[in-house]
CSV table of N, CA and C and ligand atoms in Angstrom, one decimal:
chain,number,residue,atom,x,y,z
A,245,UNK,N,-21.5,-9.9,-5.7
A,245,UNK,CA,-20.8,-8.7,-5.1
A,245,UNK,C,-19.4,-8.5,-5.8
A,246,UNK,N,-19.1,-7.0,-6.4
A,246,UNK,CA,-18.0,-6.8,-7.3
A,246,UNK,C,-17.2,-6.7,-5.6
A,247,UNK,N,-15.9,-7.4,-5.9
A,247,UNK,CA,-14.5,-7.2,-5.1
A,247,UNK,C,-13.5,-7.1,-5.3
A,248,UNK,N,-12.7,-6.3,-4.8
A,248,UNK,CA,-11.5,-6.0,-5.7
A,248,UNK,C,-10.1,-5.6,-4.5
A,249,UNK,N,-9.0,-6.3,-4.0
A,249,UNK,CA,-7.9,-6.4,-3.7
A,249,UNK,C,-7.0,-5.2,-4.2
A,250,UNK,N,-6.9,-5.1,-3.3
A,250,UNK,CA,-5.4,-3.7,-3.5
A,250,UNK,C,-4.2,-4.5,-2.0
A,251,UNK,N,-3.0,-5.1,-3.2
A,251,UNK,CA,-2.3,-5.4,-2.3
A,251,UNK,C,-0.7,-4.5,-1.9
A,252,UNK,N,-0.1,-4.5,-1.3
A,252,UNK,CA,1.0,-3.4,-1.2
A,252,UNK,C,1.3,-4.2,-0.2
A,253,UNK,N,2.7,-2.9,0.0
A,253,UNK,CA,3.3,-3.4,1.3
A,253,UNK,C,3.0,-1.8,2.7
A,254,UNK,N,2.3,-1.0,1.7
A,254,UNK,CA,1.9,0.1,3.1
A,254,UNK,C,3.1,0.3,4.0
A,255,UNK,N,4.4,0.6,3.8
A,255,UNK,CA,5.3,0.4,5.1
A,255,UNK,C,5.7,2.2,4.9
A,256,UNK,N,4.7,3.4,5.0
A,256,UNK,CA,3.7,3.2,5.9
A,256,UNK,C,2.8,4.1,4.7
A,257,UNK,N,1.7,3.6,4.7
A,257,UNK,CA,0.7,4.3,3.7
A,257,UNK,C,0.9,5.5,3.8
A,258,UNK,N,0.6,6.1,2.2
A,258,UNK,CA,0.9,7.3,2.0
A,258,UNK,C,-0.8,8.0,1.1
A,259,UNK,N,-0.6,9.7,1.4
A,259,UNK,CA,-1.7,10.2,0.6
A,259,UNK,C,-2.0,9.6,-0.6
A,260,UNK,N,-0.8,9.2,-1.4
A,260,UNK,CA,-1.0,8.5,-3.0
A,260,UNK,C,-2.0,7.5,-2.9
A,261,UNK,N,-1.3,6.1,-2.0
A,261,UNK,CA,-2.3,5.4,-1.3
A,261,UNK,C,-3.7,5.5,-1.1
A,262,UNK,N,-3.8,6.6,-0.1
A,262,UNK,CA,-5.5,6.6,0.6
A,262,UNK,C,-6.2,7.1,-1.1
A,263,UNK,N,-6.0,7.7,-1.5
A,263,UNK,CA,-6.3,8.5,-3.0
A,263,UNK,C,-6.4,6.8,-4.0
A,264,UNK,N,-5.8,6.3,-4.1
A,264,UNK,CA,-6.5,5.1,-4.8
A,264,UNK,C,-7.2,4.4,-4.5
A,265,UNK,N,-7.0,4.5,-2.4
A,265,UNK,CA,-8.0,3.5,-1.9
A,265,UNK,C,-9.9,4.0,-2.1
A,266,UNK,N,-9.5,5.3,-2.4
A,266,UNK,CA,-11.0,6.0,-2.2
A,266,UNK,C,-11.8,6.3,-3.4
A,267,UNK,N,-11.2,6.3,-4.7
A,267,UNK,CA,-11.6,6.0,-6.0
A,267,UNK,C,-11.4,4.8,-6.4
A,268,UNK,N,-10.7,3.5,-5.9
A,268,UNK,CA,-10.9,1.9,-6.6
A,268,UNK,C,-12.3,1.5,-5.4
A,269,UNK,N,-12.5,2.5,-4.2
A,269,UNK,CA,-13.4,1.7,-3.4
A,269,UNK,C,-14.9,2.1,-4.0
A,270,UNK,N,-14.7,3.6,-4.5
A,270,UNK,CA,-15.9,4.0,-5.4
A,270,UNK,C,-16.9,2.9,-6.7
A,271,UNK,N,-15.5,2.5,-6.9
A,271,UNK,CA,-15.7,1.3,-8.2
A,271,UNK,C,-16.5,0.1,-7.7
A,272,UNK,N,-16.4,-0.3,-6.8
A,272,UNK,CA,-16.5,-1.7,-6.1
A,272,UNK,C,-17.3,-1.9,-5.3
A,273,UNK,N,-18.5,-2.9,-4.6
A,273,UNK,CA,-18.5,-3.4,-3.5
A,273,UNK,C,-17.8,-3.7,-2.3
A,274,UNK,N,-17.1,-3.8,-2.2
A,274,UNK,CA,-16.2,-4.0,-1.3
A,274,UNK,C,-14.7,-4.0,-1.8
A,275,UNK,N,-13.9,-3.6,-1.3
A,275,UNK,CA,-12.4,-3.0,-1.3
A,275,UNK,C,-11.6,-4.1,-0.6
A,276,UNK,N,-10.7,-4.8,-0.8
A,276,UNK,CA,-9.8,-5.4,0.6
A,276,UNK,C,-8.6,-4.7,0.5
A,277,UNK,N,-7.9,-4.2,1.2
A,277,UNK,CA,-6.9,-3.4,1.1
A,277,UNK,C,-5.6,-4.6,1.6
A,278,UNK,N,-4.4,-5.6,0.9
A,278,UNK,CA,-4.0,-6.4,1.6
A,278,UNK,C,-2.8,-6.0,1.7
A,279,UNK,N,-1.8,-6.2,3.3
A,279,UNK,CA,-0.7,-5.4,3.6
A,279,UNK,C,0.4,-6.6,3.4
A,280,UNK,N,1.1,-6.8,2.5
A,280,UNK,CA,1.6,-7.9,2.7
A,280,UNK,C,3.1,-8.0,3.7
A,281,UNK,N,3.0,-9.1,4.0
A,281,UNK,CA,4.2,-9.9,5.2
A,281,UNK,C,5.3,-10.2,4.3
A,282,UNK,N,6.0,-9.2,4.4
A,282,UNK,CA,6.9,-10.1,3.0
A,282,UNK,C,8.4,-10.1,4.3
A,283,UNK,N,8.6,-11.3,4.2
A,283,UNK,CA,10.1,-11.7,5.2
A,283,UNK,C,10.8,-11.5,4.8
A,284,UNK,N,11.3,-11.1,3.3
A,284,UNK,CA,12.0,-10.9,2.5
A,284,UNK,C,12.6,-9.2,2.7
A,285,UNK,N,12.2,-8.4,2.8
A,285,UNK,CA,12.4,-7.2,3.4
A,285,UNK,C,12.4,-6.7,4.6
A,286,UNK,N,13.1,-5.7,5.5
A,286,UNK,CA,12.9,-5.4,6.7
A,286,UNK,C,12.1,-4.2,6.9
A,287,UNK,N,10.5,-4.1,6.9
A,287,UNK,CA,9.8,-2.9,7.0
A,287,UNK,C,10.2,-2.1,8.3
A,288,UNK,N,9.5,-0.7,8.4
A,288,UNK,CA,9.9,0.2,9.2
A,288,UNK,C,9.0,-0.3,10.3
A,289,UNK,N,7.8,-0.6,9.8
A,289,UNK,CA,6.5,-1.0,10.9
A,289,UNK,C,6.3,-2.4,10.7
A,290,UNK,N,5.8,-3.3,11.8
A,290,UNK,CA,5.5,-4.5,11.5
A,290,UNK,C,4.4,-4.7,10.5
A,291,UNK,N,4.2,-5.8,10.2
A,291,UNK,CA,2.3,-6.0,9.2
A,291,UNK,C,1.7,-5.5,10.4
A,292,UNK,N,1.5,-5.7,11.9
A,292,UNK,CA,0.3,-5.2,12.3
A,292,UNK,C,-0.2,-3.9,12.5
A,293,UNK,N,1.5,-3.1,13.0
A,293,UNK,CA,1.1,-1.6,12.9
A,293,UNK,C,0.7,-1.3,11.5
A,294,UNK,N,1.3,-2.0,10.5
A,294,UNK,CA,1.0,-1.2,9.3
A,294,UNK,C,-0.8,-1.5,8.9
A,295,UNK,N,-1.1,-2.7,9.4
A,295,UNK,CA,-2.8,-2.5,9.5
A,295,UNK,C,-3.3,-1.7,10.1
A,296,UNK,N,-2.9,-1.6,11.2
A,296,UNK,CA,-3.7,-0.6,12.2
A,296,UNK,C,-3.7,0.8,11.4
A,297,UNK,N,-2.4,1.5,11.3
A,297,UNK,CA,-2.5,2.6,10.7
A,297,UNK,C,-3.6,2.7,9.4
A,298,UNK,N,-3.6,1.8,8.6
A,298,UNK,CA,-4.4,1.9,7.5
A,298,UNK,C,-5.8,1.8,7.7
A,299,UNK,N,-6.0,1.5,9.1
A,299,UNK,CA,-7.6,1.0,9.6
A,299,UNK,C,-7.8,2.3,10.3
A,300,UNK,N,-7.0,3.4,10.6
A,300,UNK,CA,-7.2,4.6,10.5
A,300,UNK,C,-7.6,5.5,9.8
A,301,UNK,N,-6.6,5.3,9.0
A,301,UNK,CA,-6.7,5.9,7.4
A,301,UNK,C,-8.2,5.9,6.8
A,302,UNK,N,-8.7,4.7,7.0
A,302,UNK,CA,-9.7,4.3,5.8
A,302,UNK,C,-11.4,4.4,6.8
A,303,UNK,N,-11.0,5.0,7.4
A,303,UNK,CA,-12.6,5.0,8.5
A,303,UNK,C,-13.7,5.6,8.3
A,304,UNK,N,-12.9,6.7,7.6
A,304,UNK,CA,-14.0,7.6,6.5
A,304,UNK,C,-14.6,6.6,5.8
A,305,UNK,N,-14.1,5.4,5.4
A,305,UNK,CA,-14.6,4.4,3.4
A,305,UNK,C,-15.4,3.1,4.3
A,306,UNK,N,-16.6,3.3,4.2
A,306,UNK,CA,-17.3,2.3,5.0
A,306,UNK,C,-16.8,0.7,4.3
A,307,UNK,N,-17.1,0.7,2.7
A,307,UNK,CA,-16.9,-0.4,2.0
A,307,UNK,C,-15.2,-1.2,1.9
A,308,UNK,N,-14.4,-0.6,2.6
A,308,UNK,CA,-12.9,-1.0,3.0
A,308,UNK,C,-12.8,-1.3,3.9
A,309,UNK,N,-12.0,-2.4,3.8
A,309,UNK,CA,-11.5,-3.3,4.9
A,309,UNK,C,-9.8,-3.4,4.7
A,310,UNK,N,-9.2,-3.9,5.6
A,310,UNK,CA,-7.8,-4.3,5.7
A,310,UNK,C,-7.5,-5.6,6.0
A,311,UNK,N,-6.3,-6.0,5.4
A,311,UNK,CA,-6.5,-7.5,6.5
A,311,UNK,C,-4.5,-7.9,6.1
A,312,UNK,N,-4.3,-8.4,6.6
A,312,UNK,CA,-2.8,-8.9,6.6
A,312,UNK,C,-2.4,-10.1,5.8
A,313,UNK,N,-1.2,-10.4,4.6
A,313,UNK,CA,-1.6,-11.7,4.0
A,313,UNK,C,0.1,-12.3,3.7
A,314,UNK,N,0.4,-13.4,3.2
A,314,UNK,CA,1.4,-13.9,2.8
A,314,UNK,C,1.4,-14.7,2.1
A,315,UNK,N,2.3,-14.9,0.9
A,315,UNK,CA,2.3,-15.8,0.0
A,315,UNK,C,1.7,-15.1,-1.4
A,316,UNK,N,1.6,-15.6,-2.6
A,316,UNK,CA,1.0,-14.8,-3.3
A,316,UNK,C,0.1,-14.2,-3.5
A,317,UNK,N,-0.1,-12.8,-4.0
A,317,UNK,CA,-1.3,-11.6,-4.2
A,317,UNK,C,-2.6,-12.8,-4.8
A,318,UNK,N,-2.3,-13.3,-5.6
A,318,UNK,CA,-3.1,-13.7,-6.3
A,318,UNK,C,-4.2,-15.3,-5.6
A,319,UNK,N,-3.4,-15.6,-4.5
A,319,UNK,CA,-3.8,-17.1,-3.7
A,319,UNK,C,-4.6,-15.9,-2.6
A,320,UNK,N,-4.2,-14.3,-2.3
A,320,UNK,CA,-4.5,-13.8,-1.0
A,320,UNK,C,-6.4,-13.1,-1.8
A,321,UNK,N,-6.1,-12.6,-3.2
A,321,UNK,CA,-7.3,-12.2,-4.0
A,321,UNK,C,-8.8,-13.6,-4.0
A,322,UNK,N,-7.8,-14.9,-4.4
A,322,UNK,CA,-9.0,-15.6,-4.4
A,322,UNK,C,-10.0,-16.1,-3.1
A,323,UNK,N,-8.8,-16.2,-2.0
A,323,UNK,CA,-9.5,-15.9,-0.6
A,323,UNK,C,-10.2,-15.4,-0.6
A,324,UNK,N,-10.0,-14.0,-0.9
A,324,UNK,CA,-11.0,-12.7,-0.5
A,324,UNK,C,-12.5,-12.7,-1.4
A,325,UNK,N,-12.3,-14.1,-2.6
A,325,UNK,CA,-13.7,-14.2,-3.4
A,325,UNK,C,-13.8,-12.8,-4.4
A,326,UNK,N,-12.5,-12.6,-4.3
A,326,UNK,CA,-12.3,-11.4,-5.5
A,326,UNK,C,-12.0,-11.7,-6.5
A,327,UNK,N,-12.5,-11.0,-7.4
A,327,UNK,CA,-11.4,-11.3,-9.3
A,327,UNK,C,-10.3,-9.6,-9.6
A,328,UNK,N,-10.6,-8.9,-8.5
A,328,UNK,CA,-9.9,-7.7,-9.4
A,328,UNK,C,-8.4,-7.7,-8.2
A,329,UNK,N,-7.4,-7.2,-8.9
A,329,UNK,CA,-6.2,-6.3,-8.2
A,329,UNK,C,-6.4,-5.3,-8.8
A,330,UNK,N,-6.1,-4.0,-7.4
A,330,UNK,CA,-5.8,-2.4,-7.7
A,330,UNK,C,-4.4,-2.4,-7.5
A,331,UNK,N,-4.0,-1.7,-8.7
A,331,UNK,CA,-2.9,-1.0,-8.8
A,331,UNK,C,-3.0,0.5,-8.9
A,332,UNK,N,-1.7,1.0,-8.6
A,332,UNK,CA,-1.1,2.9,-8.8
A,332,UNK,C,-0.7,2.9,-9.7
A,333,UNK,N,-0.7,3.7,-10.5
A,333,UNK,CA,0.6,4.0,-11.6
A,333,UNK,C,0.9,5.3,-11.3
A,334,UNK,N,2.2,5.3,-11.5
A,334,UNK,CA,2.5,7.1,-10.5
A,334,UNK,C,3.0,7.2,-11.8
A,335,UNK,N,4.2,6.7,-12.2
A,335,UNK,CA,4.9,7.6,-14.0
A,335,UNK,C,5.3,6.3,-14.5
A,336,UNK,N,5.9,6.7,-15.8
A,336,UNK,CA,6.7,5.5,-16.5
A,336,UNK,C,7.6,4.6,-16.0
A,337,UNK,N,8.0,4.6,-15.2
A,337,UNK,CA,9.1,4.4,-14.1
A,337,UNK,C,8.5,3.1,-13.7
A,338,UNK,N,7.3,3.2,-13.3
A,338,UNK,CA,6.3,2.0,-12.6
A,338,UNK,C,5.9,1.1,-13.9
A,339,UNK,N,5.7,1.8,-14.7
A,339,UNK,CA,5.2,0.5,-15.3
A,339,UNK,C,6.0,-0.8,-15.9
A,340,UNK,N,6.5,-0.7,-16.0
A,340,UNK,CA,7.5,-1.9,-16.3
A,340,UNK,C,7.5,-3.3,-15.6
A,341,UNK,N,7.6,-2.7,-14.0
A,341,UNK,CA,7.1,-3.5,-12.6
A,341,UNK,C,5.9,-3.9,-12.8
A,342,UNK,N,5.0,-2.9,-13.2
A,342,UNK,CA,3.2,-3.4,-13.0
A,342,UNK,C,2.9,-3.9,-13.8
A,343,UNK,N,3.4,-3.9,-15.1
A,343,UNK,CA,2.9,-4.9,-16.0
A,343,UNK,C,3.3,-6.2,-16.2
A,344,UNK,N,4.3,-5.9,-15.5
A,344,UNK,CA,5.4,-7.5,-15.1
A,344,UNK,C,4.5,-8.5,-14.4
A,345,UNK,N,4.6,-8.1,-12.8
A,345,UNK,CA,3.2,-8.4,-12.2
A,345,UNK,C,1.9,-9.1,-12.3
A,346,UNK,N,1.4,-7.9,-13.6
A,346,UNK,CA,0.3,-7.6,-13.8
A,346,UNK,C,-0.1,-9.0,-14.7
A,347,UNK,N,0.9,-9.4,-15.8
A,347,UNK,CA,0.8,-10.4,-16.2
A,347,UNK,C,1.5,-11.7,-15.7
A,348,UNK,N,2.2,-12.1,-14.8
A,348,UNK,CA,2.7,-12.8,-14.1
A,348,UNK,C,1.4,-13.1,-13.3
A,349,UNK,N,0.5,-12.0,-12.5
A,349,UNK,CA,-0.7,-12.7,-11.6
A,349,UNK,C,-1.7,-13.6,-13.2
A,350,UNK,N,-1.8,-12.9,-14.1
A,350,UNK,CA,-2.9,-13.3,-14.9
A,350,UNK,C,-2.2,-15.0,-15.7
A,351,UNK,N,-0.9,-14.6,-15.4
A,351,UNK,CA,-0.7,-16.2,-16.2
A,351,UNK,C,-0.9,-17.4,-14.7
A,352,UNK,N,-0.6,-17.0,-13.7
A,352,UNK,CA,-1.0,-18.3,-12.8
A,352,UNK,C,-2.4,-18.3,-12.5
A,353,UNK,N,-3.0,-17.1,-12.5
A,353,UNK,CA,-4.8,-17.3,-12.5
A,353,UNK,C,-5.1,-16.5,-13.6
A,354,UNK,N,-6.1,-17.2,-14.2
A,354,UNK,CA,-6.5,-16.2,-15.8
A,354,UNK,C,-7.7,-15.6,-14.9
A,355,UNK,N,-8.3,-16.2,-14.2
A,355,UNK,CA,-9.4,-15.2,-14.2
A,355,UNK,C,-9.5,-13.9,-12.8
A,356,UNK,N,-8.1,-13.5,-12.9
A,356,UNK,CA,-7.4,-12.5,-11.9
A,356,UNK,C,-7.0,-11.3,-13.2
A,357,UNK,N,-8.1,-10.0,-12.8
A,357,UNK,CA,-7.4,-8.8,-13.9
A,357,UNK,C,-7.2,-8.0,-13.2
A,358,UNK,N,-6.5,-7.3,-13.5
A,358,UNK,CA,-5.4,-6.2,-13.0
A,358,UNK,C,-6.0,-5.0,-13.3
A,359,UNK,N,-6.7,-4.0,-12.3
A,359,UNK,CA,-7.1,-2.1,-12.7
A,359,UNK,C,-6.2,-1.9,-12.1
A,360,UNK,N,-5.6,-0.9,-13.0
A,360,UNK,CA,-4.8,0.3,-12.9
A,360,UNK,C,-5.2,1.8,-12.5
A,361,UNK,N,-4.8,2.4,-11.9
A,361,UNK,CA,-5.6,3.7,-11.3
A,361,UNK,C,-4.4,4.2,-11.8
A,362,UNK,N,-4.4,6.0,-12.5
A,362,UNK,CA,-3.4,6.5,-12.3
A,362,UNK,C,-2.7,7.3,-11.3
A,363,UNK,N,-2.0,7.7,-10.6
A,363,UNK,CA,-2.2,8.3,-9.0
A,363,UNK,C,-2.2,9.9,-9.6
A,364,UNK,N,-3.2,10.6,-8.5
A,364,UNK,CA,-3.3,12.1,-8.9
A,364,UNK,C,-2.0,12.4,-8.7
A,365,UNK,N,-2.1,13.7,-9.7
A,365,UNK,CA,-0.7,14.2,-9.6
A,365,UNK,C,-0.2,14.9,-8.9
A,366,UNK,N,-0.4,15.4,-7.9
A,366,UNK,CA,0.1,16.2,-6.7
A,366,UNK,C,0.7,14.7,-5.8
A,367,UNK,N,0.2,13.7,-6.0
A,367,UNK,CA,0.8,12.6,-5.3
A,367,UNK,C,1.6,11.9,-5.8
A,368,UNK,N,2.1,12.2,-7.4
A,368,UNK,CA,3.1,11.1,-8.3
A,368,UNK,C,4.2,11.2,-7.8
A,369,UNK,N,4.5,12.1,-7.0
A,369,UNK,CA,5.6,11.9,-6.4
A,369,UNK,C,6.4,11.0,-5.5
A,370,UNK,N,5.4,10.7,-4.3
A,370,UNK,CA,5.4,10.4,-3.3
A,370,UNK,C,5.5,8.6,-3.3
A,371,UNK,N,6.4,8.1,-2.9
A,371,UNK,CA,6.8,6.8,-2.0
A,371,UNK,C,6.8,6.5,-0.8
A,372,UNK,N,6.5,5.6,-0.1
A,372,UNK,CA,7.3,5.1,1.2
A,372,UNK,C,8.2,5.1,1.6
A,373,UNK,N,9.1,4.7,0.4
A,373,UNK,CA,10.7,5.0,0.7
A,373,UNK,C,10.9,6.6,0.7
A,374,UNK,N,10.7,7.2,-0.6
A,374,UNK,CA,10.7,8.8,-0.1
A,374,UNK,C,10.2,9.4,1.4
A,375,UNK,N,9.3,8.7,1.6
A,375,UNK,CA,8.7,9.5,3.1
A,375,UNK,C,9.6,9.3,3.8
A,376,UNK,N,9.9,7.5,4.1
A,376,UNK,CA,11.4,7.3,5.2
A,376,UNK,C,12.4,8.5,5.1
A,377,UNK,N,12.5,8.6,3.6
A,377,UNK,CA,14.2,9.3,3.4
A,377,UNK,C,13.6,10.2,4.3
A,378,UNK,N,12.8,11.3,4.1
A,378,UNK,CA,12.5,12.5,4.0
A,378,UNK,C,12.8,12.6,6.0
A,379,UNK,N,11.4,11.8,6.3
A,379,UNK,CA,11.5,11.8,7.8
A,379,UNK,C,13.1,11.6,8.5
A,380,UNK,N,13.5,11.0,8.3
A,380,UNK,CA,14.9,10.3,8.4
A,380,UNK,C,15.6,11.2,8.6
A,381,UNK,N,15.6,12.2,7.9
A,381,UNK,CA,16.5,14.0,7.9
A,381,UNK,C,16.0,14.7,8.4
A,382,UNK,N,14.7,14.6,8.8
A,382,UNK,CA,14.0,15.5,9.9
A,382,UNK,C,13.0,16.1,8.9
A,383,UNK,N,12.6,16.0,7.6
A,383,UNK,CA,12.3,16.8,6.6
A,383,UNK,C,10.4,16.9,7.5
A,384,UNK,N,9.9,17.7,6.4
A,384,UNK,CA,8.0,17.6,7.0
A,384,UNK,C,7.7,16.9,6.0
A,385,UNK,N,6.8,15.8,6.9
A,385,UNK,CA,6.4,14.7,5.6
A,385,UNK,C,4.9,15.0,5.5
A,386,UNK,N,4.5,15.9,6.5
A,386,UNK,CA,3.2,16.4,6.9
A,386,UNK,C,2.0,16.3,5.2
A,387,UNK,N,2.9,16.8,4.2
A,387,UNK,CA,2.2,16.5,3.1
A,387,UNK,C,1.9,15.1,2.2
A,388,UNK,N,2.7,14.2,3.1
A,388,UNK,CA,3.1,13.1,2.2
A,388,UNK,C,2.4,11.9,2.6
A,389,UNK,N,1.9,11.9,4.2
A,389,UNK,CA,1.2,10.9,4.6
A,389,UNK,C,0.0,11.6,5.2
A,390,UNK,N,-1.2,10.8,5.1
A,390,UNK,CA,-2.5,10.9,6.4
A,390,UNK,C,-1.8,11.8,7.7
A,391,UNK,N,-2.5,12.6,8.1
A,391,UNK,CA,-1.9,13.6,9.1
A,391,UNK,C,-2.2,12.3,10.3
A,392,UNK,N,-2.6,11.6,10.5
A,392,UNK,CA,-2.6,10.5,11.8
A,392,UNK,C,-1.2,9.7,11.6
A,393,UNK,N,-0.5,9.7,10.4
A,393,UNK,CA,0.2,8.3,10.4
A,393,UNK,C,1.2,9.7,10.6
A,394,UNK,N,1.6,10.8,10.7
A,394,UNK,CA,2.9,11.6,10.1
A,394,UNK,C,3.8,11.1,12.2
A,395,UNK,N,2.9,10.9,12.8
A,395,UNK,CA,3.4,11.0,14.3
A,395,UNK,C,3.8,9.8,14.8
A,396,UNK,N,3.7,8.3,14.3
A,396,UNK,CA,3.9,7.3,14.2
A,396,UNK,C,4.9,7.2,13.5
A,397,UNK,N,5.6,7.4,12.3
A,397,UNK,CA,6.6,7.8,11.9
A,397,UNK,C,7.5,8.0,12.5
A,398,UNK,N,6.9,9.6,12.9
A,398,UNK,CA,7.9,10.3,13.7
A,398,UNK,C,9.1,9.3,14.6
A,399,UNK,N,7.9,9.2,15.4
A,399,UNK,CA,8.2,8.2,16.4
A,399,UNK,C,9.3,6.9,16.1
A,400,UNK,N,8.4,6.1,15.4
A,400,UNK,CA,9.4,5.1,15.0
A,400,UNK,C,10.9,5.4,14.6
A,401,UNK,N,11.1,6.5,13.8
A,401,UNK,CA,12.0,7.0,13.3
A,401,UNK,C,13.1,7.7,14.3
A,402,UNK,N,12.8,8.1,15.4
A,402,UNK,CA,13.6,9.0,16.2
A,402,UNK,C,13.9,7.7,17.4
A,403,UNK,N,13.3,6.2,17.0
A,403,UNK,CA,13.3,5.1,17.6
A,403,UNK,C,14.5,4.8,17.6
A,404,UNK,N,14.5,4.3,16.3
A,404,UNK,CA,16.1,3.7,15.3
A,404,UNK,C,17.0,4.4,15.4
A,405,UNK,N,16.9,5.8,15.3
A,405,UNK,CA,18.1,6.8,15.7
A,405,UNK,C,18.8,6.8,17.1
A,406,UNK,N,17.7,6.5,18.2
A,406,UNK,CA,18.6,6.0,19.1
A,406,UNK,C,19.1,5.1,19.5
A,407,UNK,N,18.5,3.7,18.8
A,407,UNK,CA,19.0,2.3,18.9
A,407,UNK,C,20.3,2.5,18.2
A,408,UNK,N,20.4,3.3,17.2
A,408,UNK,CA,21.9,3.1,16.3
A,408,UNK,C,23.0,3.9,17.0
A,409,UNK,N,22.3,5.4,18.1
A,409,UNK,CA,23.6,6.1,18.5
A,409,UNK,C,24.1,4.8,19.9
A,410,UNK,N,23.3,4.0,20.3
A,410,UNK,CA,23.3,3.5,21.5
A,410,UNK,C,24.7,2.1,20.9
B,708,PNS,O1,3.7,-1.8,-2.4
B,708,PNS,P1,4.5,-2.8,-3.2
B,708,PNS,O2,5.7,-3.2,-2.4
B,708,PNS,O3,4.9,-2.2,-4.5
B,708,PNS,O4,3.6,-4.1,-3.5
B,708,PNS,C1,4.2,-5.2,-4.2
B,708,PNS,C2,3.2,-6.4,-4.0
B,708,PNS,C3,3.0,-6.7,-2.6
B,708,PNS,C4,1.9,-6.1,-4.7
B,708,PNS,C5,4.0,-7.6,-4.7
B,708,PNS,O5,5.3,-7.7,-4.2
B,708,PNS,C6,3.2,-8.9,-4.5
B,708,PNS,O6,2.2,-9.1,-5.0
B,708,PNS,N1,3.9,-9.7,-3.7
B,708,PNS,C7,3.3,-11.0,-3.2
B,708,PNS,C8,4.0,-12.2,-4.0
B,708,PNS,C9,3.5,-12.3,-5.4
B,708,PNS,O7,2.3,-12.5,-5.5
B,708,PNS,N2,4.3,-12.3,-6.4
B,708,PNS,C10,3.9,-12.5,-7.7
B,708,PNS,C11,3.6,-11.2,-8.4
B,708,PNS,S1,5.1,-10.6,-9.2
């Protein structure tokens, strides 16, 4: 069975996203989509909302699954009995990161290769962090995420605004 890992941090999946997940899942047997727990950062959503949302997202893609992980991409890939990581490449900008990465996973496991997807380009735009900013101002993100996740957002976001006037 071909398997192939797409790890991120989803905080909170975006169109760019589902758009890789649905052409690297085309590729593959099975897809694991991994959200990583990174304690090192303070996400908007926990790892579990950020599962849940993506186990929305992906209900259309029979062959996808989600699952939550910590520690390195590459210890969370051989779990999964996979040899591939999916990556985005949105512009030049990224790659520097992804090839950093990309060979950093392959020097602690050689038999871990890295696909690169390029992201369509109506989506090269689009970040997680951009979405926050955007929502954050009240902007419409309506284009920028899954129309299910744009209201969870919302929400979360109009959360923090009142924790902070309080
Ligand atoms: O969506 P992101 O934040 O760009 O994803 C980055 C991610 C999760 C793929 C990367 O930070 C990662 O693999 N973290 C786990 C720790 C690890 O394996 N580090 C070594 C690779 S540099």
């Amino acid at each position: 069975m071909k398997r192939a890992v797409y790890p991120g941090s989803f905080d909170p999946v975006t169109r760019g996203h589902l758009d890789i997940i649905e052409r690297a899942a085309a590729l593959v047997d099975e897809l694991v989509v991994g959200v990583l727990n990174n304690n090192a950062k303070i996400p908007l959503f926990s790892v579990e909302e950020r599962v849940n949302m993506l186990n929305e997202v992906i209900r259309h893609i029979p062959n996808v699954r989600v699952e939550a992980f910590s520690g390195l991409s590459v210890d969370f890939v051989k779990s999964c009995g996979a040899r591939f990581i999916v990556r985005g490449l949105r512009a030049v900008t990224d790659f520097e990161y992804e090839l950093q990465m990309a060979q950093t996973n392959r020097s602690i496991d050689r038999e871990i290769d890295t696909l690169f997807f390029t992201t369509a380009l109506q989506y090269a735009y689009i970040s997680s962090t951009i979405v926050k900013e955007v929502a954050f101002y009240g902007g419409d993100i309506s284009g920028f995420v899954p129309e299910c996740v744009v209201s969870h957002i919302e929400r979360r976001i109009s959360e923090k605004q009142r924790e902070n006037k309080v």
